[in-house]
Amino acid sequence: MNEKTESAIVNERRAALIQLRRRRPKVPFDSPEVLALGYTSSQSASKDFYRALEARRKTLDIQVTEYREEQNEIIDSLLETHLPTALGGDIKASEHCLKLLERQAKLNGWEQALKAELSGPGGGPVPLTPVGVAQLRDLIRIAGDPDPDEDDEDQEDEEDPDDGDNA
């Protein structure tokens, strides 16, 4: 068998395996239906299934990247056309350019960096309350001292008032 024929057989077997795994309830890897596809064990079927999924994910990533590049080129072209007018004071052109820039930011995921937030328990807000020194010491004691050597040096400096300046 040549390489193309083998590749076609593998692709057919993987497609059939994916169809079986999509069924509800899922067909287990060690089922007779899966093994009938030509797999020698449930482990080989499982590995092949995840290889197929990874290959599809890579193909999809390539397609998404190509789509983004195409859309960015279109947006850039439109901006080149309308931006000089917008910078010249045309309100409609300014609004149009702003929409284009927003679309480009969304397309490339640049907004996500701005939307990062810190959340508290259950996804709610982080509770902020005033904390006293005693509470901070308790928290440090509970969490553990991040740099125990540093405190030892601070204590030595406090205990030894003669640090060499009195000559």
Backbone as CSV, one residue per row, in Angstrom:
resi,resn,N_x,N_y,N_z,CA_x,CA_y,CA_z,C_x,C_y,C_z
1,MET,0.834,-1.189,0.000,0.000,0.000,0.000,0.876,1.248,0.000
2,ASN,0.449,2.254,-0.764,1.236,3.484,-0.765,0.783,4.394,0.384
3,GLU,1.516,5.453,0.555,1.296,6.352,1.693,-0.079,7.030,1.644
4,LYS,-0.534,7.418,0.453,-1.838,8.070,0.314,-2.973,7.125,0.688
5,THR,-2.859,5.880,0.272,-3.892,4.896,0.574,-3.960,4.643,2.077
6,GLU,-2.786,4.486,2.712,-2.735,4.274,4.155,-3.326,5.469,4.896
7,SER,-2.981,6.649,4.451,-3.498,7.869,5.083,-5.012,7.950,4.958
8,ALA,-5.546,7.590,3.800,-6.995,7.609,3.586,-7.692,6.611,4.510
9,ILE,-7.096,5.430,4.668,-7.674,4.400,5.549,-7.685,4.892,6.991
10,VAL,-6.574,5.474,7.425,-6.485,5.999,8.796,-7.519,7.102,9.008
11,ASN,-7.654,8.012,8.043,-8.632,9.098,8.163,-10.060,8.570,8.233
12,GLU,-10.372,7.538,7.427,-11.708,6.928,7.467,-11.972,6.297,8.825
13,ARG,-10.966,5.560,9.323,-11.121,4.889,10.617,-11.308,5.918,11.728
14,ARG,-10.545,7.013,11.686,-10.670,8.059,12.698,-12.041,8.731,12.631
15,ALA,-12.519,8.993,11.411,-13.838,9.619,11.259,-14.929,8.710,11.824
16,ALA,-14.815,7.404,11.565,-15.794,6.453,12.100,-15.717,6.410,13.630
17,LEU,-14.504,6.456,14.161,-14.323,6.450,15.615,-14.939,7.698,16.246
18,ILE,-14.724,8.827,15.635,-15.294,10.074,16.160,-16.816,10.006,16.135
19,GLN,-17.387,9.453,15.070,-18.846,9.307,14.993,-19.361,8.404,16.116
20,LEU,-18.654,7.332,16.392,-19.070,6.443,17.481,-18.992,7.156,18.830
21,ARG,-17.932,7.933,19.029,-17.747,8.621,20.313,-18.732,9.765,20.500
22,ARG,-19.319,10.259,19.404,-20.311,11.342,19.501,-21.678,10.817,19.935
23,ARG,-21.903,9.536,19.781,-23.196,8.952,20.150,-23.459,9.147,21.631
24,ARG,-24.730,9.226,21.967,-25.121,9.309,23.373,-25.939,8.100,23.717
25,PRO,-25.595,7.360,24.715,-24.377,7.487,25.513,-23.141,7.137,24.681
26,LYS,-22.002,7.665,25.115,-20.759,7.449,24.371,-20.451,5.960,24.268
27,VAL,-19.951,5.592,23.117,-19.503,4.218,22.911,-18.102,4.127,23.509
28,PRO,-17.882,3.211,24.458,-16.550,3.112,25.072,-15.501,2.614,24.080
29,PHE,-14.248,2.962,24.366,-13.149,2.584,23.481,-12.979,1.068,23.390
30,ASP,-13.389,0.341,24.424,-13.210,-1.109,24.406,-14.434,-1.858,23.878
31,SER,-15.373,-1.136,23.281,-16.574,-1.782,22.744,-16.234,-2.560,21.475
32,PRO,-17.018,-3.589,21.156,-16.785,-4.352,19.919,-16.881,-3.478,18.660
33,GLU,-17.739,-2.444,18.692,-17.878,-1.566,17.523,-16.577,-0.818,17.234
34,VAL,-15.937,-0.346,18.293,-14.681,0.396,18.123,-13.575,-0.556,17.689
35,LEU,-13.486,-1.699,18.328,-12.434,-2.657,17.986,-12.625,-3.203,16.565
36,ALA,-13.872,-3.229,16.090,-14.150,-3.700,14.732,-13.602,-2.732,13.674
37,LEU,-13.285,-1.520,14.069,-12.716,-0.554,13.126,-11.262,-0.883,12.781
38,GLY,-10.675,-1.833,13.538,-9.300,-2.238,13.237,-8.318,-1.920,14.349
39,TYR,-8.812,-1.454,15.490,-7.930,-1.155,16.620,-7.607,-2.443,17.365
40,THR,-6.369,-2.546,17.838,-5.946,-3.763,18.538,-6.307,-3.737,20.013
41,SER,-6.538,-2.523,20.555,-6.897,-2.411,21.964,-7.630,-1.100,22.200
42,SER,-8.222,-0.986,23.384,-8.919,0.260,23.732,-7.921,1.406,23.858
43,GLN,-6.679,1.087,24.304,-5.661,2.128,24.437,-5.275,2.695,23.072
44,SER,-5.131,1.831,22.066,-4.758,2.331,20.734,-5.900,3.144,20.137
45,ALA,-7.149,2.750,20.404,-8.302,3.527,19.924,-8.347,4.886,20.604
46,SER,-8.088,4.887,21.902,-8.099,6.137,22.664,-7.013,7.081,22.161
47,LYS,-5.809,6.590,21.979,-4.706,7.425,21.483,-5.024,7.982,20.096
48,ASP,-5.572,7.136,19.238,-5.886,7.568,17.884,-7.000,8.618,17.894
49,PHE,-7.961,8.430,18.778,-9.062,9.396,18.911,-8.511,10.766,19.298
50,TYR,-7.627,10.821,20.282,-7.076,12.101,20.718,-6.118,12.696,19.687
51,ARG,-5.438,11.844,18.926,-4.619,12.349,17.812,-5.512,13.017,16.765
52,ALA,-6.660,12.383,16.471,-7.592,12.945,15.491,-8.145,14.278,15.971
53,LEU,-8.504,14.361,17.244,-9.018,15.614,17.787,-7.966,16.716,17.722
54,GLU,-6.726,16.368,18.026,-5.639,17.354,17.982,-5.408,17.839,16.548
55,ALA,-5.468,16.916,15.604,-5.290,17.300,14.199,-6.414,18.234,13.750
56,ARG,-7.641,17.941,14.172,-8.771,18.811,13.823,-8.634,20.177,14.479
57,ARG,-8.158,20.195,15.722,-7.969,21.472,16.421,-6.935,22.326,15.713
58,LYS,-5.844,21.707,15.273,-4.802,22.446,14.555,-5.337,22.997,13.246
59,THR,-6.119,22.188,12.539,-6.717,22.646,11.283,-7.638,23.829,11.544
60,LEU,-8.434,23.732,12.587,-9.348,24.821,12.934,-8.571,26.071,13.319
61,ASP,-7.485,25.908,14.093,-6.651,27.061,14.464,-6.099,27.753,13.228
62,ILE,-5.673,26.957,12.251,-5.138,27.533,11.014,-6.232,28.309,10.286
63,GLN,-7.432,27.742,10.225,-8.547,28.411,9.555,-8.920,29.711,10.265
64,VAL,-8.933,29.698,11.589,-9.259,30.906,12.353,-8.195,31.969,12.131
65,THR,-6.930,31.563,12.128,-5.841,32.506,11.890,-5.956,33.134,10.502
66,GLU,-6.269,32.305,9.514,-6.435,32.831,8.157,-7.601,33.810,8.098
67,TYR,-8.696,33.492,8.767,-9.859,34.385,8.801,-9.485,35.720,9.447
68,ARG,-8.768,35.655,10.562,-8.353,36.887,11.248,-7.482,37.747,10.336
69,GLU,-6.518,37.108,9.680,-5.632,37.853,8.783,-6.430,38.533,7.679
70,GLU,-7.379,37.813,7.098,-8.206,38.366,6.027,-9.030,39.556,6.535
71,GLN,-9.648,39.388,7.702,-10.457,40.462,8.269,-9.593,41.671,8.647
72,ASN,-8.404,41.423,9.180,-7.500,42.526,9.525,-7.082,43.312,8.290
73,GLU,-6.844,42.613,7.188,-6.487,43.306,5.948,-7.629,44.199,5.479
74,ILE,-8.858,43.698,5.561,-10.021,44.489,5.148,-10.169,45.713,6.044
75,ILE,-10.061,45.505,7.349,-10.200,46.621,8.298,-9.097,47.648,8.077
76,ASP,-7.860,47.166,7.891,-6.747,48.091,7.639,-6.985,48.915,6.376
77,SER,-7.500,48.273,5.351,-7.778,48.971,4.095,-8.850,50.049,4.307
78,LEU,-9.895,49.702,5.035,-10.958,50.676,5.323,-10.435,51.834,6.172
79,LEU,-9.575,51.511,7.140,-8.997,52.570,7.980,-8.118,53.504,7.154
80,GLU,-7.336,52.936,6.235,-6.503,53.776,5.376,-7.359,54.744,4.568
81,THR,-8.536,54.285,4.168,-9.436,55.118,3.373,-10.102,56.205,4.217
82,HIS,-10.603,55.838,5.401,-11.442,56.757,6.181,-10.702,57.529,7.281
83,LEU,-9.551,57.056,7.709,-8.844,57.717,8.810,-8.406,59.148,8.479
84,PRO,-7.870,59.417,7.311,-7.489,60.810,7.025,-8.682,61.772,7.126
85,THR,-9.837,61.345,6.657,-11.041,62.180,6.744,-11.453,62.362,8.206
86,ALA,-11.354,61.276,8.972,-11.716,61.343,10.393,-10.790,62.291,11.137
87,LEU,-9.501,62.191,10.855,-8.537,63.083,11.519,-8.716,64.523,11.066
88,GLY,-9.332,64.710,9.896,-9.619,66.054,9.390,-10.836,66.682,10.045
89,GLY,-11.538,65.918,10.898,-12.652,66.489,11.646,-14.029,65.989,11.247
90,ASP,-14.115,65.076,10.307,-15.418,64.540,9.890,-15.938,63.592,10.975
91,ILE,-17.064,63.948,11.591,-17.629,63.174,12.701,-18.063,61.786,12.239
92,LYS,-18.744,61.699,11.101,-19.204,60.388,10.599,-18.018,59.459,10.347
93,ALA,-16.966,59.991,9.726,-15.775,59.186,9.454,-15.107,58.770,10.763
94,SER,-15.123,59.659,11.758,-14.538,59.344,13.072,-15.296,58.192,13.724
95,GLU,-16.622,58.259,13.680,-17.439,57.187,14.261,-17.192,55.870,13.532
96,HIS,-17.092,55.950,12.212,-16.838,54.758,11.403,-15.480,54.144,11.766
97,CYS,-14.466,54.969,11.895,-13.118,54.490,12.248,-13.105,53.876,13.655
98,LEU,-13.824,54.506,14.564,-13.897,53.973,15.919,-14.531,52.582,15.911
99,LYS,-15.599,52.390,15.154,-16.235,51.073,15.039,-15.278,50.057,14.427
100,LEU,-14.529,50.493,13.413,-13.554,49.591,12.795,-12.471,49.175,13.798
101,LEU,-11.982,50.132,14.572,-10.948,49.827,15.567,-11.492,48.908,16.662
102,GLU,-12.729,49.124,17.078,-13.350,48.250,18.074,-13.497,46.829,17.529
103,ARG,-13.914,46.735,16.269,-14.070,45.424,15.631,-12.733,44.707,15.543
104,GLN,-11.690,45.446,15.198,-10.363,44.845,15.086,-9.860,44.377,16.459
105,ALA,-10.125,45.165,17.478,-9.713,44.778,18.837,-10.437,43.510,19.269
106,LYS,-11.723,43.424,18.977,-12.506,42.243,19.332,-12.024,41.027,18.542
107,LEU,-11.774,41.215,17.256,-11.326,40.144,16.371,-10.010,39.533,16.858
108,ASN,-9.100,40.380,17.323,-7.775,39.914,17.734,-7.666,39.589,19.220
109,GLY,-8.759,39.789,19.961,-8.742,39.462,21.388,-8.044,40.489,22.244
110,TRP,-7.847,41.695,21.720,-7.143,42.720,22.493,-7.982,43.222,23.646
111,GLU,-9.299,43.077,23.566,-10.176,43.524,24.651,-10.021,42.653,25.890
112,GLN,-9.660,41.406,25.716,-9.585,40.479,26.828,-8.613,40.961,27.903
113,ALA,-7.530,41.576,27.498,-6.568,42.081,28.471,-7.198,43.166,29.326
114,LEU,-8.100,43.934,28.759,-8.760,44.994,29.501,-9.851,44.471,30.416
115,LYS,-10.401,43.294,30.101,-11.510,42.751,30.858,-11.069,41.869,32.017
116,ALA,-9.777,41.659,32.193,-9.303,40.813,33.280,-9.728,41.404,34.609
117,GLU,-10.222,40.559,35.464,-10.662,41.054,36.758,-10.343,40.036,37.828
118,LEU,-10.308,40.509,39.027,-10.057,39.673,40.179,-11.395,39.410,40.836
119,SER,-11.704,38.147,41.079,-12.983,37.852,41.699,-12.771,37.123,43.011
120,GLY,-13.758,37.251,43.855,-13.697,36.644,45.177,-14.408,35.307,45.201
121,PRO,-14.849,34.887,46.387,-15.509,33.599,46.538,-16.755,33.501,45.661
122,GLY,-16.913,32.377,44.970,-18.075,32.150,44.128,-18.150,33.070,42.925
123,GLY,-17.035,33.692,42.533,-17.033,34.587,41.384,-17.525,35.983,41.698
124,GLY,-17.865,36.237,42.952,-18.346,37.558,43.352,-17.211,38.527,43.571
125,PRO,-17.529,39.692,44.122,-16.481,40.689,44.352,-15.526,40.251,45.458
126,VAL,-14.323,40.777,45.389,-13.331,40.487,46.418,-13.675,41.334,47.644
127,PRO,-13.875,40.688,48.789,-14.199,41.472,49.982,-12.960,42.208,50.488
128,LEU,-13.047,43.518,50.585,-11.940,44.321,51.092,-12.392,44.983,52.388
129,THR,-11.628,44.747,53.430,-11.927,45.361,54.725,-10.628,45.835,55.331
130,PRO,-10.710,46.835,56.221,-9.486,47.276,56.893,-8.913,46.147,57.745
131,VAL,-7.601,46.035,57.752,-6.940,44.967,58.497,-5.918,45.592,59.426
132,GLY,-5.907,45.122,60.655,-4.942,45.613,61.628,-3.632,44.854,61.530
133,VAL,-2.614,45.360,62.206,-1.289,44.737,62.188,-1.357,43.326,62.764
134,ALA,-2.146,43.142,63.817,-2.258,41.817,64.434,-2.845,40.810,63.432
135,GLN,-3.837,41.244,62.677,-4.435,40.350,61.680,-3.425,40.013,60.578
136,LEU,-2.629,41.004,60.153,-1.606,40.750,59.148,-0.580,39.742,59.655
137,ARG,-0.176,39.892,60.905,0.777,38.934,61.485,0.184,37.534,61.545
138,ASP,-1.116,37.444,61.884,-1.781,36.140,61.903,-1.800,35.515,60.511
139,LEU,-2.097,36.330,59.498,-2.118,35.820,58.138,-0.740,35.335,57.697
140,ILE,0.293,36.088,58.042,1.660,35.691,57.696,2.021,34.399,58.417
141,ARG,1.632,34.300,59.691,1.925,33.096,60.462,1.209,31.888,59.858
142,ILE,-0.049,32.069,59.446,-0.818,30.979,58.860,-0.234,30.578,57.510
143,ALA,0.073,31.573,56.655,0.560,31.299,55.302,2.017,30.867,55.297
144,GLY,2.753,31.228,56.305,4.176,30.930,56.331,4.966,32.135,55.864
145,ASP,6.113,32.325,56.441,6.952,33.463,56.095,7.581,33.231,54.731
146,PRO,7.366,34.129,53.764,7.912,33.919,52.425,9.430,33.982,52.365
147,ASP,10.066,34.710,53.281,11.522,34.822,53.287,12.007,34.824,54.727
148,PRO,12.152,33.642,55.316,12.514,33.579,56.738,13.873,34.199,57.045
149,ASP,14.826,34.171,56.132,16.152,34.741,56.391,16.083,36.247,56.570
150,GLU,15.190,36.896,55.866,15.084,38.349,55.913,14.692,38.814,57.315
151,ASP,13.760,38.121,57.955,13.338,38.498,59.308,14.467,38.325,60.309
152,ASP,15.279,37.269,60.143,16.391,37.044,61.052,17.370,38.213,61.018
153,GLU,17.662,38.742,59.824,18.572,39.870,59.695,17.980,41.114,60.344
154,ASP,16.653,41.328,60.173,16.002,42.486,60.774,16.079,42.421,62.287
155,GLN,15.885,41.215,62.853,15.934,41.063,64.311,17.344,41.280,64.829
156,GLU,18.361,40.818,64.101,19.748,41.018,64.522,20.079,42.498,64.561
157,ASP,19.597,43.269,63.561,19.853,44.703,63.522,19.209,45.390,64.713
158,GLU,18.013,44.957,65.104,17.306,45.568,66.230,17.996,45.227,67.545
159,GLU,18.513,43.977,67.673,19.138,43.541,68.919,20.519,44.148,69.112
160,ASP,21.272,44.413,68.030,22.627,44.905,68.119,22.655,46.380,67.720
161,PRO,22.526,47.295,68.706,22.507,48.712,68.386,23.836,49.212,67.832
162,ASP,24.938,48.522,68.137,26.239,48.936,67.627,26.466,48.304,66.267
163,ASP,26.137,49.077,65.202,26.259,48.543,63.856,27.538,49.007,63.175
164,GLY,28.468,49.503,63.927,29.746,49.892,63.344,29.875,51.378,63.077
165,ASP,28.823,52.165,63.351,28.878,53.613,63.103,29.595,54.353,64.229
166,ASN,29.714,53.757,65.400,30.341,54.415,66.557,31.821,54.067,66.597
167,ALA,32.624,54.684,65.800,34.041,54.348,65.779,34.846,55.333,66.556
